PDB file of C-alpha atoms in Angstrom:
ATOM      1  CA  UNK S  13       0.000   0.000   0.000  1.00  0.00           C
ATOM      2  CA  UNK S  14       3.195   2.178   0.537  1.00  0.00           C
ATOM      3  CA  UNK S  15       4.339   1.753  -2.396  1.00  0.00           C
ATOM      4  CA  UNK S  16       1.354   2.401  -4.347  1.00  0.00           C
ATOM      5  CA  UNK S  17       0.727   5.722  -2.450  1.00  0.00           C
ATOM      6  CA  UNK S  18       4.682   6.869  -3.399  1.00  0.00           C
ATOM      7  CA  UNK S  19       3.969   5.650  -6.576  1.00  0.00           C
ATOM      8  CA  UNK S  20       0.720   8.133  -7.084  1.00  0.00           C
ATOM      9  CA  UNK S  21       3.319  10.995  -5.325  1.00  0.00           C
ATOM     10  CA  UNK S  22       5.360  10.556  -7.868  1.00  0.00           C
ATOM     11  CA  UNK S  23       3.329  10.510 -10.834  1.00  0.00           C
ATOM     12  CA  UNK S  24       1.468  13.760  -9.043  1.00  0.00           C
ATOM     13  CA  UNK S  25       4.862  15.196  -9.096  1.00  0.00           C
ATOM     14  CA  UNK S  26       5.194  14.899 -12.416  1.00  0.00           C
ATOM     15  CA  UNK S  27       2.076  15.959 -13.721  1.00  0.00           C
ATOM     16  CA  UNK S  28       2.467  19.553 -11.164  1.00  0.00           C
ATOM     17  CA  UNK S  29       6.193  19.682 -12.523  1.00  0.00           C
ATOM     18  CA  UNK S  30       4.783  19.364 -16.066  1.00  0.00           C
ATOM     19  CA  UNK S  31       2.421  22.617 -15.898  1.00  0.00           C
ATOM     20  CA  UNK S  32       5.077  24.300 -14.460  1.00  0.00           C
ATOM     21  CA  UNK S  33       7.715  23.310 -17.355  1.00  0.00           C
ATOM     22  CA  UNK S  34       4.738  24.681 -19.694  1.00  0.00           C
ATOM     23  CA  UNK S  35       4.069  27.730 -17.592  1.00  0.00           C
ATOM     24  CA  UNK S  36       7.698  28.928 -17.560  1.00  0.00           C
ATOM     25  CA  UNK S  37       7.667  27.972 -21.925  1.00  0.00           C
ATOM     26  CA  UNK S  38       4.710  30.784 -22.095  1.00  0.00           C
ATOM     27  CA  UNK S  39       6.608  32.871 -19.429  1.00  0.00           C
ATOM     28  CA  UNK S  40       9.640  33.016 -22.350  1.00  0.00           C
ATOM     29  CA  UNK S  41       7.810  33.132 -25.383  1.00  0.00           C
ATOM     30  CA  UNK S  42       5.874  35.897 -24.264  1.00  0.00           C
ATOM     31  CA  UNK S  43       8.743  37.832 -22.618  1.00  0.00           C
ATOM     32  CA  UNK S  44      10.694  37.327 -25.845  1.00  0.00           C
ATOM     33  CA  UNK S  45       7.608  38.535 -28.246  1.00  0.00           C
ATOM     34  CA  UNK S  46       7.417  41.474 -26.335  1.00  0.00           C
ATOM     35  CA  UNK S  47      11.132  42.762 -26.929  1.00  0.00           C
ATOM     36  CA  UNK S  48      10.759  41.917 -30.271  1.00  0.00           C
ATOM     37  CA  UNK S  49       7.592  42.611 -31.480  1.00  0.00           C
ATOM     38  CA  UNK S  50       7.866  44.660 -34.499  1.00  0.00           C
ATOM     39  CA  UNK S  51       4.244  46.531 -34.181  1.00  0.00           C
ATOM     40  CA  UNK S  52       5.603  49.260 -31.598  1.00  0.00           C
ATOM     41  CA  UNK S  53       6.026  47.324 -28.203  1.00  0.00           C
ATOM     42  CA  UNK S  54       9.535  46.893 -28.848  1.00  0.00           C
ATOM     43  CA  UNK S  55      10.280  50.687 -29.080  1.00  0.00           C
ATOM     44  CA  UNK S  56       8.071  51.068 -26.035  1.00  0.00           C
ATOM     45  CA  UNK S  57       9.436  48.913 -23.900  1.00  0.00           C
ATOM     46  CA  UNK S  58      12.933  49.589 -24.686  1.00  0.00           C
ATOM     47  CA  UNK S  59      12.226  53.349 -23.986  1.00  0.00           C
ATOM     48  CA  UNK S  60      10.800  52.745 -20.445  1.00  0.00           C
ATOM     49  CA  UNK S  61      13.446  51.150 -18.013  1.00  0.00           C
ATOM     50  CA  UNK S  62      10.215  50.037 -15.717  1.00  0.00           C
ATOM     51  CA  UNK S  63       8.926  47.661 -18.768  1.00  0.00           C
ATOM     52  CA  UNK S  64      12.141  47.047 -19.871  1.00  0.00           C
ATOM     53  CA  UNK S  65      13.274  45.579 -16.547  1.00  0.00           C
ATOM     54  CA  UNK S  66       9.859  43.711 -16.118  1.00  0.00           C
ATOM     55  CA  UNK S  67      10.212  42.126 -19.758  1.00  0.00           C
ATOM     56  CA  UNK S  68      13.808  40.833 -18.479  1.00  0.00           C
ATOM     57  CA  UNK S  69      12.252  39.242 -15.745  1.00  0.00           C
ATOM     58  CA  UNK S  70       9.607  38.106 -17.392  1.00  0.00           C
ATOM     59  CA  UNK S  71      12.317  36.134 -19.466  1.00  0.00           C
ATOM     60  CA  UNK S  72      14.611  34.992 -16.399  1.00  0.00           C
ATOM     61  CA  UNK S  73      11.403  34.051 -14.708  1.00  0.00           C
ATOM     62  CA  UNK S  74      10.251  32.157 -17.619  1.00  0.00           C
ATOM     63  CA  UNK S  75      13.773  30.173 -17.739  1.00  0.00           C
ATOM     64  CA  UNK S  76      14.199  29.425 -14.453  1.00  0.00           C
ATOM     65  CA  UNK S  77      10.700  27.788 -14.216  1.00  0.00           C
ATOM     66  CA  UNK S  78      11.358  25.683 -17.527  1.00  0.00           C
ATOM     67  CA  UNK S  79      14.436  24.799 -16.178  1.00  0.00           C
ATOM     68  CA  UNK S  80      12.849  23.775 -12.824  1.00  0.00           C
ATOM     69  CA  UNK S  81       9.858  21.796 -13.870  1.00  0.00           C
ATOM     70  CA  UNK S  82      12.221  19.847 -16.055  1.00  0.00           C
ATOM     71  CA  UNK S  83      14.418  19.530 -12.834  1.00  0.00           C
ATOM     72  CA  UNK S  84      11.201  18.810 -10.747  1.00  0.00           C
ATOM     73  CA  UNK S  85       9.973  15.984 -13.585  1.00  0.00           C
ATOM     74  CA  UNK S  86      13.455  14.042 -13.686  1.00  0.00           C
ATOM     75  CA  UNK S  87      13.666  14.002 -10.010  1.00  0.00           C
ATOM     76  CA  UNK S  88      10.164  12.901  -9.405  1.00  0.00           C
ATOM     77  CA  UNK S  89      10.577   9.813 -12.768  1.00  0.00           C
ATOM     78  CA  UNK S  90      13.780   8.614 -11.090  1.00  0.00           C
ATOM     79  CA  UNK S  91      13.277   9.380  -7.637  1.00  0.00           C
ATOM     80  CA  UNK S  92      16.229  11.455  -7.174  1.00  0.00           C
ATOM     81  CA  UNK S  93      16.090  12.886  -3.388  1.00  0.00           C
ATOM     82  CA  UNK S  94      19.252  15.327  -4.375  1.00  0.00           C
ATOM     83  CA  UNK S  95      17.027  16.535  -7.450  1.00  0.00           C
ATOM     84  CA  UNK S  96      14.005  16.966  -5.294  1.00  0.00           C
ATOM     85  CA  UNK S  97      15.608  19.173  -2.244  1.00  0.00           C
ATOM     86  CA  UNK S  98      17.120  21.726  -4.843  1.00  0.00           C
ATOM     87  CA  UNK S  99      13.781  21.931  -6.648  1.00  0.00           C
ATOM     88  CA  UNK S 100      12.170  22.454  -4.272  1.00  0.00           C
ATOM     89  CA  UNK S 101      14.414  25.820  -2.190  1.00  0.00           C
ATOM     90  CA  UNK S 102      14.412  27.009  -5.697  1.00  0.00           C
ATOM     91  CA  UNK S 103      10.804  26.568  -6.426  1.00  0.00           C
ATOM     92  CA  UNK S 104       9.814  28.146  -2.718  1.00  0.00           C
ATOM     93  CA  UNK S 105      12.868  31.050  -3.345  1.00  0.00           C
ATOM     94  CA  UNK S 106      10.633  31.838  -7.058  1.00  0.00           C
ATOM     95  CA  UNK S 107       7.226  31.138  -5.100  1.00  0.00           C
ATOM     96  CA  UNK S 108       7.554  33.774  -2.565  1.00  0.00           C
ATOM     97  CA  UNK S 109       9.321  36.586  -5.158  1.00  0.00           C
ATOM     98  CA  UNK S 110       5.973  36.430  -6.813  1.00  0.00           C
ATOM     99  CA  UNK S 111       3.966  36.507  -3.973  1.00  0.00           C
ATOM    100  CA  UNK S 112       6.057  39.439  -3.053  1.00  0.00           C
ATOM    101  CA  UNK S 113       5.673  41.255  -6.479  1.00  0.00           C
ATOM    102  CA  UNK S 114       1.723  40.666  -6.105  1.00  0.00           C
ATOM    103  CA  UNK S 115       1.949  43.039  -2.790  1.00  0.00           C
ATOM    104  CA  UNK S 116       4.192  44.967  -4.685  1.00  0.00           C
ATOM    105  CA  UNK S 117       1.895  45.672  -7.525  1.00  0.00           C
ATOM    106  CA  UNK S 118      -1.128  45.486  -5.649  1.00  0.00           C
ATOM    107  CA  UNK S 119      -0.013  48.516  -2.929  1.00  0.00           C
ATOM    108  CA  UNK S 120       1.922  50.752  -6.235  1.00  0.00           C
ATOM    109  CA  UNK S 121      -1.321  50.598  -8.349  1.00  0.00           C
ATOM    110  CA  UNK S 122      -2.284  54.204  -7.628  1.00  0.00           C
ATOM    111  CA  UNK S 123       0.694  55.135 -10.071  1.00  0.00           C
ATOM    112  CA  UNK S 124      -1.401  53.750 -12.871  1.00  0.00           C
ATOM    113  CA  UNK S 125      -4.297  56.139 -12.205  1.00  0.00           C
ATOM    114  CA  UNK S 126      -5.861  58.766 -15.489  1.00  0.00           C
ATOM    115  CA  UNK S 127      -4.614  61.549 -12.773  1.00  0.00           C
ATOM    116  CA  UNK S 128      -0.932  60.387 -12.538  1.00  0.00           C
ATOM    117  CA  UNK S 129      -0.442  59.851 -16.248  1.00  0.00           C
ATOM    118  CA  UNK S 130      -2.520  63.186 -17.313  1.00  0.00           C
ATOM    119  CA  UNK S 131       0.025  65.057 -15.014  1.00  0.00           C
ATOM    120  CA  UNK S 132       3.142  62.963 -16.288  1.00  0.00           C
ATOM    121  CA  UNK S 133       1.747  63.948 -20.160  1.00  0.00           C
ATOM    122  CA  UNK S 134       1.266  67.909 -19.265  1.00  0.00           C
ATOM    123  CA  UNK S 135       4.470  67.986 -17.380  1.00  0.00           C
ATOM    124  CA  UNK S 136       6.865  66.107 -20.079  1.00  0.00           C
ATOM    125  CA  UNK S 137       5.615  65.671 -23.560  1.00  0.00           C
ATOM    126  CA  UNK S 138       7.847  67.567 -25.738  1.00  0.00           C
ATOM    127  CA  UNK S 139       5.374  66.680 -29.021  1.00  0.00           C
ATOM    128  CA  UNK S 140       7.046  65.808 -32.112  1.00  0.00           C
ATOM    129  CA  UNK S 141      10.398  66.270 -30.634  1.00  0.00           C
ATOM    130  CA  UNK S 142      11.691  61.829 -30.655  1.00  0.00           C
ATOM    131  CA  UNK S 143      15.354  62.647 -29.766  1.00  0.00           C
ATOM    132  CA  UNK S 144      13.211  62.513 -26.141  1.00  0.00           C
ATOM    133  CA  UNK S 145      12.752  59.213 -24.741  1.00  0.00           C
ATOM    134  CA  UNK S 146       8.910  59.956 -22.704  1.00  0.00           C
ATOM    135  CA  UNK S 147       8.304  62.025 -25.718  1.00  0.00           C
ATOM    136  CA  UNK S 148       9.019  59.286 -27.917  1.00  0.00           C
ATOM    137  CA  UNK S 149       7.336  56.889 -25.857  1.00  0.00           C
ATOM    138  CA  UNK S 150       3.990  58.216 -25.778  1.00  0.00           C
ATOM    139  CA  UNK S 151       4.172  58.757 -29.942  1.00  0.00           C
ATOM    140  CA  UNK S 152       4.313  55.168 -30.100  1.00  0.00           C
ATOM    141  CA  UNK S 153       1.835  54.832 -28.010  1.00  0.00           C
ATOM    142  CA  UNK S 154      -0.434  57.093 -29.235  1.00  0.00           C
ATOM    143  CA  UNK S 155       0.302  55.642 -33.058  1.00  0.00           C
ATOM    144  CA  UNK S 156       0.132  52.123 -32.416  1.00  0.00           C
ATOM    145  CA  UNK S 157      -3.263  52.529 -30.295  1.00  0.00           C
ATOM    146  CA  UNK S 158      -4.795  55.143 -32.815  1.00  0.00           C
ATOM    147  CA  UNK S 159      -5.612  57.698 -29.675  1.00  0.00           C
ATOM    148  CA  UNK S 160      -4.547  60.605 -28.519  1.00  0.00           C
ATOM    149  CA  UNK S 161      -2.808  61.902 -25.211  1.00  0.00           C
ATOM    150  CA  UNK S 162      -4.587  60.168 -21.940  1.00  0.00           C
ATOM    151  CA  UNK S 163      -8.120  61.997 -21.894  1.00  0.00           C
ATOM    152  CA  UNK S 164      -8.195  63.091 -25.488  1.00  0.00           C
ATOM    153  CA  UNK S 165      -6.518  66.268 -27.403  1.00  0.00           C
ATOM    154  CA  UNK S 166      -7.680  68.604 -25.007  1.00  0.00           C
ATOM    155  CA  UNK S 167      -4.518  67.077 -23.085  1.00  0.00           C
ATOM    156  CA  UNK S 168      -2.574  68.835 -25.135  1.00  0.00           C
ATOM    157  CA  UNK S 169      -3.778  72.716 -24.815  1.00  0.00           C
ATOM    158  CA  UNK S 170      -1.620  73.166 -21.795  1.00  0.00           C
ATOM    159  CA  UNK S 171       1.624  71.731 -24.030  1.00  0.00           C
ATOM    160  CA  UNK S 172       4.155  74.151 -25.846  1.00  0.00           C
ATOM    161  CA  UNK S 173       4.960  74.462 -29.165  1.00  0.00           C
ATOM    162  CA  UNK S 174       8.671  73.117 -30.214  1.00  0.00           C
ATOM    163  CA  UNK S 175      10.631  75.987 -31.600  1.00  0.00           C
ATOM    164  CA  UNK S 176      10.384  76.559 -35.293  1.00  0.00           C
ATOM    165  CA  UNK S 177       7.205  74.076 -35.301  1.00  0.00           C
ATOM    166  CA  UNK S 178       5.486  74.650 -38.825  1.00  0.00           C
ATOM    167  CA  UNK S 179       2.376  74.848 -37.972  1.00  0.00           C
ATOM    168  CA  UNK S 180       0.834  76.175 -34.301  1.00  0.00           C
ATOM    169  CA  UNK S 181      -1.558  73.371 -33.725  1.00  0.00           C
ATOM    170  CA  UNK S 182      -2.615  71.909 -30.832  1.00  0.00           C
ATOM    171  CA  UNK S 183      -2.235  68.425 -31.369  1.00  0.00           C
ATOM    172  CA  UNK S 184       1.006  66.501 -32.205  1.00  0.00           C
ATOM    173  CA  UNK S 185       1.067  64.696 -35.766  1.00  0.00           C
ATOM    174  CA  UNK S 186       0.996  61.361 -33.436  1.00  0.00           C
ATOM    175  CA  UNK S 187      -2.953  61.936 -33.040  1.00  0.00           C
ATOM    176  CA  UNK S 188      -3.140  62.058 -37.078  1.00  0.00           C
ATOM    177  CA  UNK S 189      -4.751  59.095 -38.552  1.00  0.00           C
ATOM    178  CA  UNK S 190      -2.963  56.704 -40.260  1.00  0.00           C
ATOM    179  CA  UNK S 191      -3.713  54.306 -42.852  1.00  0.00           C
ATOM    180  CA  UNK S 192      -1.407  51.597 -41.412  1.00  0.00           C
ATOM    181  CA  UNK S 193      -1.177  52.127 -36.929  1.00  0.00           C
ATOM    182  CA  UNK S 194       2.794  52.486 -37.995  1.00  0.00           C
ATOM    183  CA  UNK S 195       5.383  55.288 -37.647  1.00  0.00           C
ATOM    184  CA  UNK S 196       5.852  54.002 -41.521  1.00  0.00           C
ATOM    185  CA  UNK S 197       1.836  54.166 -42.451  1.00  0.00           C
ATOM    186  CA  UNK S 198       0.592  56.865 -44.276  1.00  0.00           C
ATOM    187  CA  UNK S 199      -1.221  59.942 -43.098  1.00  0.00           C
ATOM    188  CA  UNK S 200      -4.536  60.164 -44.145  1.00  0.00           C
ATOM    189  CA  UNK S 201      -4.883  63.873 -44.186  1.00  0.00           C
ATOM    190  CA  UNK S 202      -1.765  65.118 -42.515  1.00  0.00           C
ATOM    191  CA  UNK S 203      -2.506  69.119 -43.053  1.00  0.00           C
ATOM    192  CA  UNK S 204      -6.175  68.668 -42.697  1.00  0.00           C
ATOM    193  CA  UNK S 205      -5.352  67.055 -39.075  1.00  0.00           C
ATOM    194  CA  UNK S 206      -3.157  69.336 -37.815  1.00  0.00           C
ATOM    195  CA  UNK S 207      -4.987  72.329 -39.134  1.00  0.00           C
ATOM    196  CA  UNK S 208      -7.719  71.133 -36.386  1.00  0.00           C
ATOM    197  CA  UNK S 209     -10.088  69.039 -39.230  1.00  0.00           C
ATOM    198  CA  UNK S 210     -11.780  66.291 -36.293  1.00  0.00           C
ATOM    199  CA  UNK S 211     -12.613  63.593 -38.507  1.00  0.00           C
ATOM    200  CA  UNK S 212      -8.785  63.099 -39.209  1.00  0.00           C
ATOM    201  CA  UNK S 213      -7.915  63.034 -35.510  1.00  0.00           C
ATOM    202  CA  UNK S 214      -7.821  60.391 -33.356  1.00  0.00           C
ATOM    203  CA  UNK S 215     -10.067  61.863 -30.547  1.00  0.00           C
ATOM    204  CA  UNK S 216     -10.231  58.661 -28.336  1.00  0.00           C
ATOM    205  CA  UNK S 217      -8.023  58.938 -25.041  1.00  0.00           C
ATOM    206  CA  UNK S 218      -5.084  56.339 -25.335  1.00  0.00           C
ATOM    207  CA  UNK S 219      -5.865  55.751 -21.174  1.00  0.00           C
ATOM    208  CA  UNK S 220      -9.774  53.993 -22.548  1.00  0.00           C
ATOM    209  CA  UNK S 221      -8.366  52.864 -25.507  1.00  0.00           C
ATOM    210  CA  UNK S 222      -5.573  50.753 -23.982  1.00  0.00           C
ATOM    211  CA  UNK S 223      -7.636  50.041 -20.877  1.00  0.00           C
ATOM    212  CA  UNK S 224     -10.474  48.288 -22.539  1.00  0.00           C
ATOM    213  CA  UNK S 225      -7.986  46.460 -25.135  1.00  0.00           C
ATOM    214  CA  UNK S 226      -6.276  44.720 -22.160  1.00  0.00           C
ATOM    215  CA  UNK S 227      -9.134  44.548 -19.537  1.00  0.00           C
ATOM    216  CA  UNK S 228      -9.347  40.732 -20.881  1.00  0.00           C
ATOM    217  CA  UNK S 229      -6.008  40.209 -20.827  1.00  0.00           C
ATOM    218  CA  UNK S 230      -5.399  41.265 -17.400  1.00  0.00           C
ATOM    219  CA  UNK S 231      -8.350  39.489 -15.728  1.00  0.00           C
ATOM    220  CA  UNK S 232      -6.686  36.693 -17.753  1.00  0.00           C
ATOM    221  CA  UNK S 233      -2.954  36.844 -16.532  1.00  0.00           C
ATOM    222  CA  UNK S 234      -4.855  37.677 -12.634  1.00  0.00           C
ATOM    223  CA  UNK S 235      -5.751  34.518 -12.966  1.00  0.00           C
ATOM    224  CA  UNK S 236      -2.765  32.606 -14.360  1.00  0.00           C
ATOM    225  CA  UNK S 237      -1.198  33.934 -11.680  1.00  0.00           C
ATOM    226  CA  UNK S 238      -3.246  32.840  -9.008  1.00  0.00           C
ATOM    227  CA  UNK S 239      -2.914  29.356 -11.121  1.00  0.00           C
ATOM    228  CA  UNK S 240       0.865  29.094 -11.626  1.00  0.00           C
ATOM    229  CA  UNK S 241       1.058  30.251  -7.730  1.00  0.00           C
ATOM    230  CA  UNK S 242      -1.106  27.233  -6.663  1.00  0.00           C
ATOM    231  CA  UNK S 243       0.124  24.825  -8.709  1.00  0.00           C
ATOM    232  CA  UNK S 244       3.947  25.767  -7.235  1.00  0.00           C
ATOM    233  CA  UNK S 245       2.562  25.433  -3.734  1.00  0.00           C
ATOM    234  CA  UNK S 246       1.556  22.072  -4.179  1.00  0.00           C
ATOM    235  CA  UNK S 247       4.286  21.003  -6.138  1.00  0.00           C
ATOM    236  CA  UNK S 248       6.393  21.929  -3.582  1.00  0.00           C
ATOM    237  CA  UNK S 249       3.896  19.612  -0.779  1.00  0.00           C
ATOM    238  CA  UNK S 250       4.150  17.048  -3.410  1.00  0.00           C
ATOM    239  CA  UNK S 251       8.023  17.287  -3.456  1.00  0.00           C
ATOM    240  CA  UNK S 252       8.519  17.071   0.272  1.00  0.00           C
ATOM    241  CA  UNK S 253       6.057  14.059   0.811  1.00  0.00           C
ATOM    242  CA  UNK S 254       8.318  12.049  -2.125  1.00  0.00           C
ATOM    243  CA  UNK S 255      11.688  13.378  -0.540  1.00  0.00           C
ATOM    244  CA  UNK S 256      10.423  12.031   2.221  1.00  0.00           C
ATOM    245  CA  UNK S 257       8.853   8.857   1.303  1.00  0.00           C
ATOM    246  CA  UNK S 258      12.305   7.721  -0.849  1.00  0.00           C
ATOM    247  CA  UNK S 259      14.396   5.204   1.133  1.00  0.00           C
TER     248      UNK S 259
END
């Protein structure tokens, strides 16, 4: 009866250890389509050193639990108690940085409020001007998402002019529509736009705009999340009761 019950453990342990091998695969596919995605993301994220360090980490995360659920799987198949003990420190050590990153995110989310960003735009948009990395940032944004600013133009009545600009408008070409949501795609009306012509604006705030295209997505990874961090906890139960069961 021992035997059959270690024997369940193990194949348990494998099955847990197999979700988490194929967690930590989507962990590094996604983290490597996002630096480099070729529809805007990758300028983006290389622009802002907060998304640039979270799509590293995203990556090392992603390795380290491939690498561990393939650990976790060969130690459970040949009931390897060496194996086992180092999966599962590393497993708890990667278990409780997420847990910790949840607080993290969870007490920092006022920074991702229509206020904060509003202010940020008002305070350090420089327009057309992409020698300037927020300036330059938000272009991309604004192009790739086919909005403009965080509520809408009017975002940008409070914004000065560059020196020299050609034309005293109050929106920056990046609210222009585009035939193709590129920095290459063509302007459908360029002068018309900028000249204050509305139905060749974007008039759509990029904070709605991006809000409702990833409202899915985050409910989505929320609970993925709560997913990868159950299935860790009880591959690391399952771990310990094998470790401990092995003669």
């Amino acid at each position: 009866m021992e035997g059959d019950c270690l024997s369940c453990m193990k194949y348990l342990m494998f099955l847990f250890n197999f979700f988490i091998f194929l967690g930590g695969a989507c962990l590094l596919g996604v983290g490597i389509w996002v630096i480099v995605d070729p529809t805007g993301f990758r300028e983006i994220v290389a622009a802002n050193p907060l998304l640039f360090t979270g799509a590293y980490i995203m990556l090392a995360m992603g390795a380290m639990l491939f690498l561990l659920g393939f650990l976790g799987c060969c130690g459970a198949i040949r009931e390897n108690k060496c194996l086992l003990l180092f999966f599962f420190m590393f497993i708890l050590l990667i278990f409780l940085a997420e847990l910790s990153a949840a607080i993290l995110a969870f007490i920092f989310r006022e920074n991702l409020t229509r206020e904060f960003f509003t202010k940020e735009l008002k305070k350090h948009y420089l327009r057309n001007n992409d020698t300037d990395v927020f300036s330059s940032t938000w272009n991309s944004v604004m192009i790739t998402f086919a909005c403009c600013g965080v509520n809408g133009p009017e975002d940008f009545e409070a914004v000065p002019h560059l020196p020299h600009s050609p034309l005293e408008t109050t929106i920056p070409e990046a609210c222009c529509q585009r035939e193709l949501q590129s920095r290459e795609g063509m302007f459908v009306n360029r002068e018309a736009c900028l000249t204050g012509v509305e139905r060749f604006q974007n008039r759509q705030g990029c904070y709605t705009v991006i809000l409702n295209s990833f409202e899915t997505y985050v409910y989505l990874a929320g609970a993925l999340a709560i997913g990868v961090l159950a299935i860790e906890l009880f591959a690391m139960i399952f771990a310990m009761c094998l470790f401990r069961g092995i003669q």
